[in-house]
Coordinates of C-alpha atoms in Angstrom, one line a residue:
X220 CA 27.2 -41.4 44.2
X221 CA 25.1 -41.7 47.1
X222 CA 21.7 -43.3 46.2
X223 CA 20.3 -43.3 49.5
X224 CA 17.8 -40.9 48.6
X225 CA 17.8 -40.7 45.0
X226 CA 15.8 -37.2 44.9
X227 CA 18.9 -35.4 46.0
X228 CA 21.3 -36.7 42.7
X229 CA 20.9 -35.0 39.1
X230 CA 19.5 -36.7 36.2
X231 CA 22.4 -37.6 34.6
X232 CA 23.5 -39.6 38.6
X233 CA 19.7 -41.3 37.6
X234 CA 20.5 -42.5 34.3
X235 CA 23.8 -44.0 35.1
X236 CA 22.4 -46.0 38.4
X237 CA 19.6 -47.0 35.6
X238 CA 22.2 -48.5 33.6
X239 CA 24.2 -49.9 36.3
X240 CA 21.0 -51.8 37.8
X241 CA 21.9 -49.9 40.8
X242 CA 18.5 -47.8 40.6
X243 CA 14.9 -48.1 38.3
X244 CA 12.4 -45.6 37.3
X245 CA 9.9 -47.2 40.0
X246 CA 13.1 -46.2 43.0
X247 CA 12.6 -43.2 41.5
X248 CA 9.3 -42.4 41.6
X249 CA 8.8 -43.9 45.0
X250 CA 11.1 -42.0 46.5
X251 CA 9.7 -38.4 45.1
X252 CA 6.2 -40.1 46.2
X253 CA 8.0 -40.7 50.0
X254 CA 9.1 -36.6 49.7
X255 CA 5.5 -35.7 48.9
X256 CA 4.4 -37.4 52.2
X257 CA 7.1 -36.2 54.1
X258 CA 7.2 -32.3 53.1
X259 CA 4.1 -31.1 50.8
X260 CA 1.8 -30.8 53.9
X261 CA 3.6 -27.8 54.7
X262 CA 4.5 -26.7 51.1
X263 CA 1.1 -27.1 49.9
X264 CA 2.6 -27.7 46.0
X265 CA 0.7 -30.6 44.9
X266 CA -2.4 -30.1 43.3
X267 CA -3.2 -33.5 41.9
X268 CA -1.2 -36.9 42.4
X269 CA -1.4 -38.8 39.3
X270 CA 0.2 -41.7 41.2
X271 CA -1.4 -44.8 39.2
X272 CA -0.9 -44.1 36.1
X273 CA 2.8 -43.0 37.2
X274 CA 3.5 -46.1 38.3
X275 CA 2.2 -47.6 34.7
X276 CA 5.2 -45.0 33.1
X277 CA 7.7 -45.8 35.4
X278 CA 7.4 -49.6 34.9
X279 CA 7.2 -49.2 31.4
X280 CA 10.4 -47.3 31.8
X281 CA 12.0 -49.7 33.4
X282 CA 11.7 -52.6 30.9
X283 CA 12.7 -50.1 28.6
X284 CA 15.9 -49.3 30.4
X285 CA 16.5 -52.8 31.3
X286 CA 16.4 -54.0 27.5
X287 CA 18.9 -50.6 26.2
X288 CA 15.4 -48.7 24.5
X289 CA 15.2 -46.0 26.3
X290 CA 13.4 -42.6 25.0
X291 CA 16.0 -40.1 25.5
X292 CA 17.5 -38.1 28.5
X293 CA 14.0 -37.9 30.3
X294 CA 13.1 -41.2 30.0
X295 CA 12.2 -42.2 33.5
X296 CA 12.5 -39.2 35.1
X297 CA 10.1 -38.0 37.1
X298 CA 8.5 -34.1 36.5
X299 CA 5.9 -32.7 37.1
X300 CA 3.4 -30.3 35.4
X301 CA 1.5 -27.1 36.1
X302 CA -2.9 -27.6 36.9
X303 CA -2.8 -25.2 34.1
X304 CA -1.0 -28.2 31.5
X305 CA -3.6 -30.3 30.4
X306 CA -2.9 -33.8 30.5
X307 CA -5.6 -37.1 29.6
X308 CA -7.0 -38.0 32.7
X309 CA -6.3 -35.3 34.8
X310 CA -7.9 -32.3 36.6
X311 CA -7.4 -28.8 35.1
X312 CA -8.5 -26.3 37.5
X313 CA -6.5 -23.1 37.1
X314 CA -6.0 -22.6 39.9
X315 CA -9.8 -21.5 41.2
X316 CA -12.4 -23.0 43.2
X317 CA -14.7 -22.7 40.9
X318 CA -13.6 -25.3 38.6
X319 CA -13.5 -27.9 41.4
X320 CA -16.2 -29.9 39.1
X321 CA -14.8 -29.3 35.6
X322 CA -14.4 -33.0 33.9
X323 CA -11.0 -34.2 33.6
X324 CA -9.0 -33.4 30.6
X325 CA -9.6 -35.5 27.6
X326 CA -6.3 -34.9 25.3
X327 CA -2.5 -33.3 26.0
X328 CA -1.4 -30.3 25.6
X329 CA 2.3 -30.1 24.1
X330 CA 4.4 -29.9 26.5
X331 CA 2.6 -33.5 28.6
X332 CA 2.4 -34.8 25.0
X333 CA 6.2 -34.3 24.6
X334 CA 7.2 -35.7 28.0
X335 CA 5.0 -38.7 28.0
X336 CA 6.3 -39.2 24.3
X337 CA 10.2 -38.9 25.8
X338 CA 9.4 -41.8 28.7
X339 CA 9.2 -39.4 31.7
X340 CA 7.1 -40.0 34.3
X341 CA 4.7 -37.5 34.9
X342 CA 3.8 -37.6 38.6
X343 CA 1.7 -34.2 39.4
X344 CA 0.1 -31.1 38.6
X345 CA 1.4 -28.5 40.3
X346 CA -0.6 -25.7 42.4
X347 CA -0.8 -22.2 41.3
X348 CA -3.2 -19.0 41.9
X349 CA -6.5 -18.2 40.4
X350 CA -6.3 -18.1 37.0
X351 CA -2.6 -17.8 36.9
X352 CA -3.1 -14.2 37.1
X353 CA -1.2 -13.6 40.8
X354 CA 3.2 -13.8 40.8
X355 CA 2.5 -15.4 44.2
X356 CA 1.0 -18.6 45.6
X357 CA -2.7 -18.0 47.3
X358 CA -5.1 -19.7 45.6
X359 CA -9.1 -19.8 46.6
X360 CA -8.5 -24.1 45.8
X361 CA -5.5 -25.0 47.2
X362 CA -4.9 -22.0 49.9
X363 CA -1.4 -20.6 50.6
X364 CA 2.0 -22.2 48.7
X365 CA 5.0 -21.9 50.6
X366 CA 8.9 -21.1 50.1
X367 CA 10.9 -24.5 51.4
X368 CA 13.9 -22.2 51.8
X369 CA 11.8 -20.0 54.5
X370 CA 8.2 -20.9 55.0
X371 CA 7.3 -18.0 55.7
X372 CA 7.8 -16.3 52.4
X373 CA 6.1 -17.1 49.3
X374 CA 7.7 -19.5 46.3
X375 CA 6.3 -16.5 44.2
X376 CA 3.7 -17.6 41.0
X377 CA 2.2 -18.0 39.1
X378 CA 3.9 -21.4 38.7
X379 CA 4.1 -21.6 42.5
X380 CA 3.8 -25.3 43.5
X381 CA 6.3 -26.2 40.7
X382 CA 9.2 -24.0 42.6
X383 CA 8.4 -24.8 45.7
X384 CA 8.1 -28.7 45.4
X385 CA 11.9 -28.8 43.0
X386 CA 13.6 -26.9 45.8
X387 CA 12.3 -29.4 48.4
X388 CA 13.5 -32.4 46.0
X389 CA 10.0 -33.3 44.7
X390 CA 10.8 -34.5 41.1
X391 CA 13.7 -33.4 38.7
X392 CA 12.2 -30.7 36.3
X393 CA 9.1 -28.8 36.4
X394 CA 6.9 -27.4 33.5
X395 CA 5.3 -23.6 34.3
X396 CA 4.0 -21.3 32.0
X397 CA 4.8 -17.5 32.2
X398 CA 3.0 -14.5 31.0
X399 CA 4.2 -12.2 33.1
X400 CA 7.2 -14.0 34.6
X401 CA 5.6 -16.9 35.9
X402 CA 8.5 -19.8 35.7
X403 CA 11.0 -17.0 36.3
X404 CA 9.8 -15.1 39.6
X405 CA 9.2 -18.8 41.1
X406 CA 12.9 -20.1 40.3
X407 CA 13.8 -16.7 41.7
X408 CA 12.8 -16.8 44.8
X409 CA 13.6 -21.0 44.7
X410 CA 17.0 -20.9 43.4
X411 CA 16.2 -22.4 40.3
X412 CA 17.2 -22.8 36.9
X413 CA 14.4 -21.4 34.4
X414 CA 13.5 -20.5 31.0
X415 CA 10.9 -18.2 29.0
X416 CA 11.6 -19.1 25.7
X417 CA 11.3 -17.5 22.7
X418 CA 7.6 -17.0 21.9
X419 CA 6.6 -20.3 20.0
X420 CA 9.5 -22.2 21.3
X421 CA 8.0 -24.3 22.9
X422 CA 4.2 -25.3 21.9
X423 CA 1.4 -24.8 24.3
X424 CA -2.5 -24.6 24.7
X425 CA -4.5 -22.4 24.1
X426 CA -2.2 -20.8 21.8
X427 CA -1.0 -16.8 23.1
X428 CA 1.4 -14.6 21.3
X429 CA 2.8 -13.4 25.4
X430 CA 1.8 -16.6 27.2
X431 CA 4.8 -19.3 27.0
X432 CA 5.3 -23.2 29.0
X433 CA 8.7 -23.1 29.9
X434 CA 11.1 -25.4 31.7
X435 CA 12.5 -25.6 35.5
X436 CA 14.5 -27.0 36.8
X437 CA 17.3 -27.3 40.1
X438 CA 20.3 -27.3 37.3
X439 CA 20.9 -25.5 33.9
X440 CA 21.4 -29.1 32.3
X441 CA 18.5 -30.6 34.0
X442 CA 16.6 -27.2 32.4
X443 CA 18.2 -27.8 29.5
X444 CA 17.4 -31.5 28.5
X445 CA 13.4 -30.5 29.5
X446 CA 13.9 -27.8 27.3
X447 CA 15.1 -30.2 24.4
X448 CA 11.9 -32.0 25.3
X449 CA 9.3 -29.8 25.1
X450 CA 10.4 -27.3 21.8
X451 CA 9.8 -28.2 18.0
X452 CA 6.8 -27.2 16.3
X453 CA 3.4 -28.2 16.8
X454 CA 0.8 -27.5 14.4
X455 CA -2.3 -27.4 17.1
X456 CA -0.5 -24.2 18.2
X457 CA -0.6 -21.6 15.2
X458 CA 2.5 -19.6 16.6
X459 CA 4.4 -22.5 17.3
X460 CA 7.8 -21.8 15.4
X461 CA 9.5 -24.1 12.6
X462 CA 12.2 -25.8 12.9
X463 CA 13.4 -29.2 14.9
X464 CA 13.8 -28.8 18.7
X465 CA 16.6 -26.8 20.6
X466 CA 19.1 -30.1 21.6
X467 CA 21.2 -30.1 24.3
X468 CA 24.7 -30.1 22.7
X469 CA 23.8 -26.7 21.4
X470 CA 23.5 -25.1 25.0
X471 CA 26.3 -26.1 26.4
X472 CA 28.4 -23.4 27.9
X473 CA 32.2 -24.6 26.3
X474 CA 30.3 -23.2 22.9
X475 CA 30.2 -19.7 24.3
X476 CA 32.8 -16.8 23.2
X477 CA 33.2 -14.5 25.7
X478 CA 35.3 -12.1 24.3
X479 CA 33.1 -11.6 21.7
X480 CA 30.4 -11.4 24.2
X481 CA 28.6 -8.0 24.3
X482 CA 26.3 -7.9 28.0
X483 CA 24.1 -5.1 29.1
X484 CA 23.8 -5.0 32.4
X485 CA 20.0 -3.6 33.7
X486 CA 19.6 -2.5 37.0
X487 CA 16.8 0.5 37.0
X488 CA 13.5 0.2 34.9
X489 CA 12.7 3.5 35.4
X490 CA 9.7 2.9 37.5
X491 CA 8.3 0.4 39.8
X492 CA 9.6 -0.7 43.3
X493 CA 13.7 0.1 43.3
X494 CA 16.3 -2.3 43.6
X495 CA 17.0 -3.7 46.8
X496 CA 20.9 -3.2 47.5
X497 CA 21.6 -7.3 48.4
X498 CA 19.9 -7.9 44.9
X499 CA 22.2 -5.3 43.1
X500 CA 24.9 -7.0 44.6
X501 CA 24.7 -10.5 42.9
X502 CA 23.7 -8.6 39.8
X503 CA 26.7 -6.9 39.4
X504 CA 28.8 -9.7 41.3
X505 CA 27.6 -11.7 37.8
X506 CA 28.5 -8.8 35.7
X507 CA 31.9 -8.9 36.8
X508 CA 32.5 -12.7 36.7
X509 CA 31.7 -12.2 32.5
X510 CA 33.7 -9.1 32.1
X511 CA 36.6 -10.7 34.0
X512 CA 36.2 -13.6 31.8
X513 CA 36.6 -11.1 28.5
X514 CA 33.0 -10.2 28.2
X515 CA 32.4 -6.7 27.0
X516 CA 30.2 -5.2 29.8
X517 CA 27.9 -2.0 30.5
X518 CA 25.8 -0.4 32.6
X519 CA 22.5 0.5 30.6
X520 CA 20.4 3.5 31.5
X521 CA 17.0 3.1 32.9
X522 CA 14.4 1.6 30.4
X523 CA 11.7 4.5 30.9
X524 CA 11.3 7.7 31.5
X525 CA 7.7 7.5 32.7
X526 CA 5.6 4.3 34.1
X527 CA 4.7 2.3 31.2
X528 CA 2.9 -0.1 33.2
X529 CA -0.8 0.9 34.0
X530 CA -1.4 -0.3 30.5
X531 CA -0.2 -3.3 30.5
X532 CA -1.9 -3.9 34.0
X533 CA -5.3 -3.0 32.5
X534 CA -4.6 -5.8 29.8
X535 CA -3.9 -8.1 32.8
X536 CA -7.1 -7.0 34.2
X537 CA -9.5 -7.9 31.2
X538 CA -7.6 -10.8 31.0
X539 CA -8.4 -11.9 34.2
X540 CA -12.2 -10.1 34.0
X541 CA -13.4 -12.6 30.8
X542 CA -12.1 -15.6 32.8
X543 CA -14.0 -14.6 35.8
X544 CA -17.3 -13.8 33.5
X545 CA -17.0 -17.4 31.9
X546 CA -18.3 -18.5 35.3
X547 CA -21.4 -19.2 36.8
X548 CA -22.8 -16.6 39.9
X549 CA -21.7 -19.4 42.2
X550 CA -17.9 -19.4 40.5
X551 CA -17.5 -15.9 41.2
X552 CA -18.5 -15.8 44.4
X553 CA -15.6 -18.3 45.1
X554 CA -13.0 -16.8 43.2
X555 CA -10.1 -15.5 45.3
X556 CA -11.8 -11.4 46.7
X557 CA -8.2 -10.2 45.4
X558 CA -8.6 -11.3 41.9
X559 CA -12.2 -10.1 41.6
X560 CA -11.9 -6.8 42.9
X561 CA -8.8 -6.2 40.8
X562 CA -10.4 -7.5 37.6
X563 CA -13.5 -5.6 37.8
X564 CA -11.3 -2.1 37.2
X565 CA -12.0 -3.7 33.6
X566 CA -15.4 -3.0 33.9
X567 CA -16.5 -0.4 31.6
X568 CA -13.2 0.1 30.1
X569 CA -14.5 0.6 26.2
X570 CA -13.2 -1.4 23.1
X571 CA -11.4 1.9 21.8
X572 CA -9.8 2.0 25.1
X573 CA -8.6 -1.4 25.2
X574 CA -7.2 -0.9 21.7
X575 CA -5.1 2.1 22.7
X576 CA -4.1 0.0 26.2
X577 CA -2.5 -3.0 23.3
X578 CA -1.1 0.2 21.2
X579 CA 0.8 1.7 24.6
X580 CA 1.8 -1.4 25.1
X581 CA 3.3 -2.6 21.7
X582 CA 5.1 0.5 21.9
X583 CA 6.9 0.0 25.0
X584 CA 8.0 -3.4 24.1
X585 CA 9.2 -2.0 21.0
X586 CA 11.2 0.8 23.4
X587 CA 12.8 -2.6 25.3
X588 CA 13.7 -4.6 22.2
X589 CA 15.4 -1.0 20.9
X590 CA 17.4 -0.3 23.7
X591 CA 18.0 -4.1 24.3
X592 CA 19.7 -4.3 20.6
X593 CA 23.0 -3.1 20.9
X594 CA 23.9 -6.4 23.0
X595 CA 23.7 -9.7 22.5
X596 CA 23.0 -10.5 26.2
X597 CA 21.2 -8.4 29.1
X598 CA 21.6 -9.2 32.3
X599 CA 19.3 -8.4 35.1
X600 CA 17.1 -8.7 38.7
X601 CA 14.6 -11.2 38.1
X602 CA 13.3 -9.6 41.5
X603 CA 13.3 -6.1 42.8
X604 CA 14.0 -7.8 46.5
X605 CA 14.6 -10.7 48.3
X606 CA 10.7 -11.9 48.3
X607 CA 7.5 -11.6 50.1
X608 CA 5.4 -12.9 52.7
X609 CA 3.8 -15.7 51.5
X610 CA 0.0 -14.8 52.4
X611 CA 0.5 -11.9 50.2
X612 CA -1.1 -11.9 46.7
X613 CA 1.7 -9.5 45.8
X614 CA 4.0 -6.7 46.5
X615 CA 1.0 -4.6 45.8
X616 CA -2.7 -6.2 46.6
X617 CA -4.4 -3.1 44.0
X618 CA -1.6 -4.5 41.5
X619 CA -0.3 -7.7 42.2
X620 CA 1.7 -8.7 38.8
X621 CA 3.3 -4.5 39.3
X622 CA 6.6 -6.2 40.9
X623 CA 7.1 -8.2 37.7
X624 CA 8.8 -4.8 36.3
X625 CA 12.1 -6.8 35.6
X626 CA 10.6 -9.9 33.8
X627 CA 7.5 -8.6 32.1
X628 CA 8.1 -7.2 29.4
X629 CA 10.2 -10.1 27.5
X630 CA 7.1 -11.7 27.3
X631 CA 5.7 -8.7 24.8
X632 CA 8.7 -8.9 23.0
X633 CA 9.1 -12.7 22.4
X634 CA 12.6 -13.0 23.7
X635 CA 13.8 -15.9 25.6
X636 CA 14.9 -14.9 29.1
X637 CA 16.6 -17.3 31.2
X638 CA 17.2 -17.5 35.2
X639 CA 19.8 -18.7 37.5
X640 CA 20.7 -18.5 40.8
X641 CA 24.1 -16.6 41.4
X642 CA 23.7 -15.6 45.2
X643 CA 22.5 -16.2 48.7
X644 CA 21.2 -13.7 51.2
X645 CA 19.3 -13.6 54.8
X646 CA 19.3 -17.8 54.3
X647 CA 17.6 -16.8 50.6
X648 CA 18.6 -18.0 47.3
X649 CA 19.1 -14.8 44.7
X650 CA 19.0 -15.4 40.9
X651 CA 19.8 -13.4 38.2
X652 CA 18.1 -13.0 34.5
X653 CA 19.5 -13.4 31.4
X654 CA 17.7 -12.0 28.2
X655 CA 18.6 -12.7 24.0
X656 CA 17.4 -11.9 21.4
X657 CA 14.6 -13.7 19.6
X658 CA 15.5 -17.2 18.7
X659 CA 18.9 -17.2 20.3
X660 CA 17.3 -19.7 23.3
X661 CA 21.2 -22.0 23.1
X662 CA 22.9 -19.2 23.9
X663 CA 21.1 -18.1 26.6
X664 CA 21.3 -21.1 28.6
X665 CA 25.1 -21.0 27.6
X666 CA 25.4 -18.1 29.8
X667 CA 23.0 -19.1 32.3
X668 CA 25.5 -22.7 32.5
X669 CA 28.8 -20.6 32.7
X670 CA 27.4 -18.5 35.3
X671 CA 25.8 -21.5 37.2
X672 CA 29.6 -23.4 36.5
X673 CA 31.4 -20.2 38.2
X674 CA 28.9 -18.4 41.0
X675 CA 30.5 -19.1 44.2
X676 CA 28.1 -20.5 45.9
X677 CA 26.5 -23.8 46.7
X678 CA 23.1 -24.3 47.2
X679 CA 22.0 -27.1 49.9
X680 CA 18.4 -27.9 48.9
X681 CA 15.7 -27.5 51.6
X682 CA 14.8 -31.1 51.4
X683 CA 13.3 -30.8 54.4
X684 CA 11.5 -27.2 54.4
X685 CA 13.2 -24.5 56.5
X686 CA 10.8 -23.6 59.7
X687 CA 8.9 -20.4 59.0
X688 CA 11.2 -17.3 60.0
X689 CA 10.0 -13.8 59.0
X690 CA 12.8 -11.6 57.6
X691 CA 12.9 -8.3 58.8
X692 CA 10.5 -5.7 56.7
X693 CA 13.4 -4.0 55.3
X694 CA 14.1 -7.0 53.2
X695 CA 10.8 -7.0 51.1
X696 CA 10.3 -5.1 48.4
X697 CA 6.7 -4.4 49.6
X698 CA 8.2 -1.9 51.9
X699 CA 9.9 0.0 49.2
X700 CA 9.2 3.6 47.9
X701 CA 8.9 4.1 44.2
X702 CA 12.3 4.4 42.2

């Protein structure tokens, strides 16, 4: 093991230098500290440095470690946390100018309660669009996030600066949040591991029947032992679930069956940008590693027959419409001009409207559990294409959460969807999704391990961020034509 620069081992190469004396919590921390100064003026992926009282945690950790107390697997670790996590101390801006001067959080939400609580260090908030409401990384505070693997393109969002500061080797795990696919579409276009979890998995602030935290991280395991972390009830969230926390024994991917394993495979929506040929590829190059292993494998037709989506967007829209009301004249003005004139479509749209835009969509989530049931896994895109410029709010400015075709909708039905990479194209890491059903998180990331244990590729990390390089058009999915 190679401690030279401790950000490039895995946790579990941390904890055993720990033990060995070969390595502390403080090395630890001053070495992601060290990447932040080397790399994050390009990336743009910290939004606040909570350096001081870091340092506090990781010498705290290290007594612990050095008298055999230790917390757990996290215990000094470093991760970081989205500006949308609130944590004591700490800014929470949500990503908009306008809350430059809000006061500094006064409490923890769950998921900083639970890492501070497990000994990790918890370093920085991570960057991330107005409001959260963008699956890309330009925000009126902290300007344009990019993509270490190619600068040019965007880490995608909403939990932007978390993927794009792991993949560059700033910290171990990550926590997003995803509402539409925002810790999924990030690790996609990062190469990262990822989870939405079952809705009330894992407890959050405010509390939201579609809005989840979720773990990232560069490794399944690394995911995993964050996961084990952050789930278990909490009563400050209503829809938190019961039950103890998902552990880490119970993910592991020796427990899986695969010959018992029955895997849709979902390539076509029905609507929405198609699928870009490289993408289908390592789709179906997955699909064929689990049927060759046993698995019991199909192709599954197209989810809709029409474009359930202008719905849901209109949801998205008042969503992002009352957050921009809550501000003063002066807040709106500085709110990013994409975000306000794409919220104020909500203007005028009537109560009984809005109730028959929550009925559509109810129903189409009901149409993706039903034809989701016959399997116990589906495996997908978590993109339509390889990515997208990284000054671009989205694949569609007028609709810029549209592209999320492939990752949306798990979030209306509660079930946990997983992501890992599986394949590399144009210099671009390419992940695929895995979706169970409801409360089956373990054996998601059991699949999401054995695929990670048997893609056939490696991924060198972009440690130091890969000069900007602009792929040909053909490669985005902006340039696409309706499916």
């Amino acid at each position: 093991m190679d401690l030279t620069d401790p950000t490039t081992v895995t946790t579990a190469d941390l904890r055993s230098a720990y033990r060995a004396g070969e390595l502390t919590p403080v090395d630890a921390l001053e070495a992601v500290l060290h990447r932040i100064d080397a790399v994050d003026g390009v990336l743009n992926s910290i939004a606040y440095l909570n350096s001081s009282e870091a340092r506090e945690q990781a010498e705290a950790s290290a007594t612990r470690w050095a008298t055999g107390d230790q917390l757990g697997p996290l215990d000094g670790v470093p991760v970081s946390i989205k500006d949308s996590v609130a944590s004591t101390g700490t800014p929470w801006r949500h990503g908009a100018a306008a809350n430059r001067r809000v006061p500094d959080s006064t409490f923890d939400a769950p998921p900083a309660a639970r890492l501070k609580e497990a000994g990790a260090i918890v370093f920085a908030k991570t960057t991330m669009p107005d409001f959260g409401m963008l699956a890309s990384g330009v925000s009126s505070l902290y300007g344009i996030v990019r993509n270490p693997w190619n600068l040019s393109m965007s880490p995608g969002g909403s939990s932007a600066g978390a993927g794009a500061s792991l993949a560059a080797g700033i910290g171990w795990a990550a926590v997003g949040s995803d509402i539409a696919g925002s810790v999924r579409l990030p690790a996609g276009h990062c190469g990262l591991v990822s989870l939405k979890p079952t809705q009330g998995r894992i407890p959050h602030l405010a509390p939201s029947t579609v809005r989840s935290a979720g773990p990232m991280a560069r490794t399944v395991a690394e995911a995993t032992e964050l996961l084990s972390v952050l789930s278990g009830p909490d009563a400050r969230d209503l829809f938190s679930l019961p039950g103890g926390a998902v552990r880490v024994e119970q993910c592991m991917p020796d427990l899986l069956n695969l010959p018992g394993l029955r895997v849709g495979v979902l390539t076509d929506m029905g609507y929405g940008p198609g699928l870009h040929p490289l993408v289908k590829r390592v789709v179906r190059a997955a699909a064929d590693a689990l049927s060759a292993a046993g698995a019991s494998v199909e192709e599954m037709e197209a989810l809709f027959d029409h474009n359930p989506y202008p719905a849901l967007d209109r949801l998205f829209q008042v969503r992002a419409r009352a957050e921009w009301e809550s501000l003063s004249e002066a807040g709106r003005d500085q709110v990013l001009p994409e975000i306000s004139e794409w919220s104020s479509r909500a203007v005028g749209i009537t109560g009984a409207q809005h109730e028959n835009d929550l009925g559509a969509v109810a129903r189409s989530a009901a149409q993706v559990q039903q034809a989701l049931l016959p399997y116990d896994m589906v495996l997908s895109p978590i993109l339509p294409g390889l990515g997208h410029r990284a000054e671009m709010v989205g694949l569609d400015p007028t609709a810029p959460l549209a592209h999320c075709s492939f990752t949306c909708w798990h979030n209306q039905t509660g079930a946990p969807a997983a992501t890992v990479p599986f394949g590399a194209e144009e210099g671009v890491p390419v992940g695929v999704q895995i979706v169970g059903r409801r409360f089956d998180d373990a054996r998601v990331m059991q699949v999401a391990g054995w695929l990670e244990r048997h893609r056939t590729i490696s991924l060198a990390w972009p440690v130091i961020p890969v000069a900007a390089d602009p792929l040909e058009p053909a490669l985005f999915a902006s340039e696409y034509q309706e499916a």
